[in-house]
Structure formats: C-alpha cells, structure tokens
Amino acid sequence: MKIDLIAGARPNFIKIASIIHAIKQAQAQKLDIQFRLIHTGQHFDRNMSDSFFEQLNLPEPDVNLGAGGGTQAEQTAKIMMGYEKLLLEETTDLCLVVGDVTSTMACAIVAKKLQIKVAHVEAGIRSHDMSMPEEVNRLLTDSISDYFFTTSEVANENLRKSGISDDRIFFVGNTMIDTLLLNQDRFIKPDVWDKYHLEKGKYLVMTLHRPANVDEESKLKELIDQIVIHSNQLPLIFPVHPRTKQILNRLEVNYNSLIQIDPMSYLEFNYLVKHAKAVITDSGGITEETTMMGVPCMTLRNNTERPETISLGTNELLGVNPKAIAPALEKLFRGDWKKGGIPPLWDGKTGERIIQKLIQLVVA
C-alpha cells in the first residue's frame, strides 16, 4: 500500500507526525506500506513549517508544491494543479488528509476526481459557522471522503447526520495528542523565559489570529485592554503574527506586562503553555493541547468545533464580547476553574489505530 500524506499548514504537521511514526512501526514489522510526504507549501514561514520537520523528527518532504501566498482561491488552485500533475506522473493507493485547511480540501478533491480513495483524519468536527473558511473545508472534504477517522462521538454523530454509514466511520482518537505525548519530555525552554524572568504558573499565554478578533482595530484593542487590566499584573506572553503586530503598533497598544514576541516553534510554544497559569486563545488546536496538559483555557469565539474540550476538558467558551473576559479571569484567580479530564482515546495511540485500520481496508 502506498499512501500520500498531505501537509500544508502548522496543524497538519503536528497531526501527520503521529501517522508517519505509526507507518514506520508497521514497516519495522515487515508490512509493505509506503508513504509519500507532500508539503503543499501553504505555510512558508520557517516557524510555521520547516521547524516542525526538524523538531518532530519528520523526514524531508518527498514533494513541495510551493503553493504559498495569494488569496484562498489562488492558493487552492495552485495546490490542485500541483497535486494533479504529481498524481498523473505517479499515482497512489490512498490520499490521506488531516484537519481542515485549504490543502486538506484541495488535495481531497483532486484525488477523488482521479478515482483515488480519500481518508480524512479529524473528520466530522463542526463549528456550524459558515463564516469560517475551515468549516467550508470540513464540509467539502467530508462530502467526498471514503474513510472517516474521528476524535469524538460528537464527530461521529455529525457524520451520521450527513448520511455517512457507520462502516466508514472509525473513532480512533486524536493524532495531535499523540504528538504532544511523544514530545512533552522534549519541550524547549524559550529565550523569553529567562529574558522576562518567567515563573511556572505566574504568567498567561495569549494567541489571537481570527479576523473577527484581530482585523477590527477597536475590537482588538478592547480585548487586549480587558485582558491586561484583569490579569493581576501577570506577564502576558503574546506570539504575534506580523500583520497583527502592525495593527497593534498603529493602535499604540503598549503595556509593561504585555510581552509581544514572534511566532514560536512547536516545542518552545508548548513549553510556555504547559507552565502557564492559563491560555487565552481563538485557536481550536490549542484548546486540545491545554485540555491534555490540564491548563485552564479561555476561548474568544462564539462557537467551537471541539466541544469535548469544554464538556470534558479545561476549556471555556467566552464568546467575542470583551466584557466576558473580566469574570472569567476573576474565576481563574479565585481558584474556581474546573480541573477537567482527558477525553476517550487521547492515549497516544491514535496513529497506530489509523494505520492498522487502513491496512485492513485498503490491502484487504
């Protein structure tokens, strides 16, 4: 069996690492399974792509489609043209896509049109918010995939409601958690730790990237004002995208406790998350990592595609109203934040379950 593994953006690399590890284990057992690692080039910042291959012990990509830059439509077209050309030159038995980025959707469409089976890892998650490009990608990918590997029973039910039969749905767990567990002893203390004299449990981490939070200047300023004012003067570590940094500079957002830094590598960022008092974010994947590490998490969104991080984990959905921040931080500093637990099958063996199932499905 030959599998194409598609990776294009930061979360893809984290999730694909677990699957590559499982394939290598299968190869060590003399199973005839090969893979071709395809980097679409969707993210081309070093900390968003290349460093992941180094830190997560991933092999160099077999192919880089170089499709970074441009609008979403332009990027989609570049990825589809590049992947189609590759498949016409050398086909594969299966196209495996992960998550919900542009690369996921684009490569799934190309493979399906060439009559190649498609497996979607992290299938069935839904925010029910069609203003999110990721939601469109999820719906399109799940509408044409052949095999669906899921992280939760909620995702299973979403797929059933869309007409997917149970014999194509496989509840396997979370590959992002596989990678976290495999690397947690390798986390790297970043330079910011000593530079700002950080201490365990005595700082906050913030990530913001969604347009609804960062593109509206007055909204971004109010969010940061509320977070800083109610953070008990704790250092607030904010890895900032360059575009967001320009907005902050125009707004003259400048607090002594607000520490703006460049985007970080996987091992450095998770070192900060693991030892933080709490994380404030609008990301989905970070809510999973904080749940696994037992770190309080506040999500500045009106919805989430990962409800298990709320019902079972350490995450709370605050919405996008800045006024919700003060009571949440007060609850944190009172010591009343929920402890949370670990969702089912978040045990570090998801990649193995996926490969075992694919061997049964494709080879048989």
Coordinates of N, CA and C in Angstrom, one line a residue, residues 134-214:
E134 N -12.5 27.3 7.4 CA -12.2 25.9 7.9 C -13.5 25.1 7.9
E135 N -14.6 25.7 8.2 CA -15.9 25.0 8.2 C -16.3 24.5 6.8
V136 N -16.1 25.4 5.8 CA -16.3 25.1 4.4 C -15.4 23.9 4.0
N137 N -14.1 24.0 4.4 CA -13.2 22.9 4.0 C -13.6 21.6 4.6
R138 N -14.1 21.6 5.9 CA -14.5 20.4 6.5 C -15.7 19.8 5.8
L139 N -16.7 20.6 5.5 CA -17.9 20.1 4.8 C -17.6 19.5 3.5
L140 N -16.8 20.2 2.7 CA -16.4 19.7 1.4 C -15.6 18.4 1.4
T141 N -14.6 18.4 2.3 CA -13.8 17.2 2.4 C -14.6 16.0 2.9
D142 N -15.4 16.2 3.9 CA -16.2 15.1 4.4 C -17.3 14.6 3.4
S143 N -17.7 15.5 2.5 CA -18.7 15.1 1.5 C -18.2 14.1 0.4
I144 N -16.8 14.1 0.3 CA -16.3 13.2 -0.8 C -15.3 12.2 -0.3
S145 N -15.0 12.1 1.0 CA -14.1 11.2 1.5 C -14.7 9.8 1.6
D146 N -13.8 8.8 1.6 CA -14.2 7.4 1.7 C -14.1 6.8 3.1
Y147 N -13.1 7.3 3.8 CA -12.9 6.8 5.2 C -12.8 8.0 6.1
F148 N -13.4 7.8 7.3 CA -13.5 8.9 8.2 C -12.9 8.5 9.6
F149 N -11.8 9.2 10.0 CA -11.2 8.9 11.3 C -11.5 10.1 12.2
T150 N -12.1 9.8 13.4 CA -12.7 10.8 14.2 C -12.1 10.9 15.6
T151 N -12.3 12.1 16.2 CA -11.7 12.3 17.5 C -12.7 12.2 18.7
S152 N -14.0 12.1 18.3 CA -15.0 12.1 19.4 C -16.3 11.5 18.9
E153 N -17.2 11.2 19.8 CA -18.5 10.7 19.5 C -19.4 11.8 18.9
V154 N -19.1 13.0 19.3 CA -19.8 14.1 18.7 C -19.6 14.2 17.1
A155 N -18.3 14.0 16.8 CA -17.9 14.0 15.4 C -18.6 12.8 14.6
N156 N -18.6 11.7 15.3 CA -19.3 10.5 14.7 C -20.7 10.8 14.4
E157 N -21.4 11.5 15.3 CA -22.8 11.8 15.1 C -23.0 12.8 14.0
N158 N -22.1 13.8 13.9 CA -22.2 14.8 12.9 C -22.2 14.1 11.5
L159 N -21.3 13.1 11.4 CA -21.1 12.4 10.1 C -22.4 11.5 9.8
R160 N -22.9 10.9 10.9 CA -24.1 10.1 10.7 C -25.3 10.9 10.2
K161 N -25.4 12.1 10.8 CA -26.5 13.0 10.4 C -26.3 13.5 8.9
S162 N -25.1 13.4 8.4 CA -24.9 13.8 7.0 C -25.0 12.7 6.0
G163 N -25.4 11.5 6.6 CA -25.6 10.3 5.7 C -24.5 9.4 5.6
I164 N -23.4 9.5 6.4 CA -22.3 8.6 6.3 C -22.6 7.3 7.1
S165 N -22.4 6.2 6.6 CA -22.7 4.9 7.3 C -21.6 4.6 8.3
D166 N -22.0 3.9 9.3 CA -21.1 3.5 10.4 C -19.9 2.7 10.0
D167 N -20.1 2.0 8.9 CA -18.9 1.1 8.5 C -17.8 1.9 7.8
R168 N -18.0 3.2 7.7 CA -16.9 4.1 7.1 C -16.4 5.1 8.2
I169 N -17.0 5.0 9.4 CA -16.6 5.9 10.5 C -15.8 5.2 11.5
F170 N -14.6 5.7 11.8 CA -13.7 5.0 12.8 C -13.3 6.0 13.9
F171 N -13.8 5.7 15.1 CA -13.4 6.6 16.2 C -12.0 6.1 16.7
V172 N -11.0 6.9 16.5 CA -9.6 6.5 16.8 C -8.9 7.4 17.8
G173 N -9.4 8.6 18.1 CA -8.8 9.5 19.0 C -8.1 10.6 18.2
N174 N -7.1 11.2 18.8 CA -6.6 12.5 18.4 C -5.1 12.4 18.1
T175 N -4.7 12.5 16.8 CA -3.3 12.4 16.4 C -2.5 13.6 17.0
M176 N -3.1 14.8 17.2 CA -2.4 15.9 17.8 C -1.9 15.6 19.2
I177 N -2.7 14.8 19.9 CA -2.4 14.4 21.2 C -1.3 13.4 21.2
D178 N -1.3 12.5 20.2 CA -0.2 11.6 20.0 C 1.2 12.3 20.0
T179 N 1.2 13.3 19.2 CA 2.4 14.1 19.0 C 2.8 14.8 20.3
L180 N 1.8 15.4 21.0 CA 2.1 16.1 22.3 C 2.7 15.1 23.3
L181 N 2.1 13.9 23.4 CA 2.6 13.0 24.4 C 4.0 12.5 24.1
L182 N 4.2 12.3 22.8 CA 5.5 11.8 22.3 C 6.6 12.8 22.6
N183 N 6.3 14.1 22.6 CA 7.3 15.1 22.6 C 7.3 15.9 23.9
Q184 N 6.4 15.6 24.9 CA 6.3 16.5 26.1 C 7.6 16.5 26.9
D185 N 8.4 15.5 26.8 CA 9.7 15.5 27.6 C 10.8 16.2 26.8
R186 N 10.5 16.7 25.6 CA 11.4 17.4 24.8 C 11.1 18.8 24.6
F187 N 10.1 19.3 25.3 CA 9.8 20.8 25.2 C 11.0 21.6 25.5
I188 N 11.2 22.7 24.8 CA 12.4 23.6 24.9 C 12.0 24.9 25.6
K189 N 12.7 25.2 26.6 CA 12.5 26.5 27.3 C 12.9 27.6 26.3
P190 N 12.0 28.5 26.0 CA 12.4 29.5 25.0 C 13.1 30.7 25.7
D191 N 13.8 31.5 24.8 CA 14.6 32.6 25.3 C 13.7 33.6 26.2
V192 N 12.5 33.7 25.8 CA 11.6 34.7 26.5 C 11.5 34.3 28.0
W193 N 11.7 33.0 28.4 CA 11.6 32.6 29.8 C 12.6 33.3 30.7
D194 N 13.8 33.3 30.3 CA 14.8 33.9 31.2 C 14.9 35.4 30.9
K195 N 14.6 35.9 29.7 CA 14.7 37.3 29.4 C 13.7 38.1 30.3
Y196 N 12.5 37.5 30.5 CA 11.5 38.2 31.3 C 11.2 37.6 32.7
H197 N 12.1 36.7 33.1 CA 12.1 36.1 34.4 C 10.8 35.5 34.7
L198 N 10.3 34.6 33.8 CA 9.0 34.0 33.9 C 9.1 32.9 35.0
E199 N 8.0 32.6 35.6 CA 7.9 31.5 36.6 C 6.7 30.7 36.4
K200 N 6.8 29.4 36.7 CA 5.7 28.5 36.5 C 4.4 28.9 37.2
G201 N 3.4 29.0 36.4 CA 2.1 29.3 36.9 C 1.9 30.8 37.2
K202 N 2.8 31.6 36.8 CA 2.8 33.0 37.1 C 2.8 33.9 35.9
Y203 N 2.3 33.4 34.8 CA 2.1 34.2 33.6 C 1.0 33.6 32.7
L204 N 0.5 34.4 31.8 CA -0.6 34.0 30.9 C 0.0 33.9 29.4
V205 N -0.6 33.1 28.6 CA -0.2 33.0 27.2 C -1.5 33.3 26.4
M206 N -1.3 34.1 25.4 CA -2.4 34.5 24.5 C -2.1 34.3 23.1
T207 N -3.0 33.8 22.3 CA -2.9 33.7 20.8 C -4.2 34.2 20.2
L208 N -4.1 35.1 19.3 CA -5.2 35.6 18.5 C -4.9 35.6 17.1
H209 N -5.7 35.1 16.2 CA -5.4 35.1 14.8 C -6.7 35.3 13.9
R210 N -7.9 35.0 14.5 CA -9.1 35.0 13.7 C -9.4 36.5 13.3
P211 N -9.8 36.7 12.0 CA -10.2 38.0 11.6 C -11.1 38.8 12.4
A212 N -12.1 38.1 13.0 CA -13.1 38.8 13.8 C -12.5 39.4 15.0
N213 N -11.4 38.9 15.5 CA -10.7 39.4 16.7 C -9.6 40.4 16.4
V214 N -8.9 40.1 15.3 CA -7.7 40.9 15.0 C -7.8 42.0 13.9

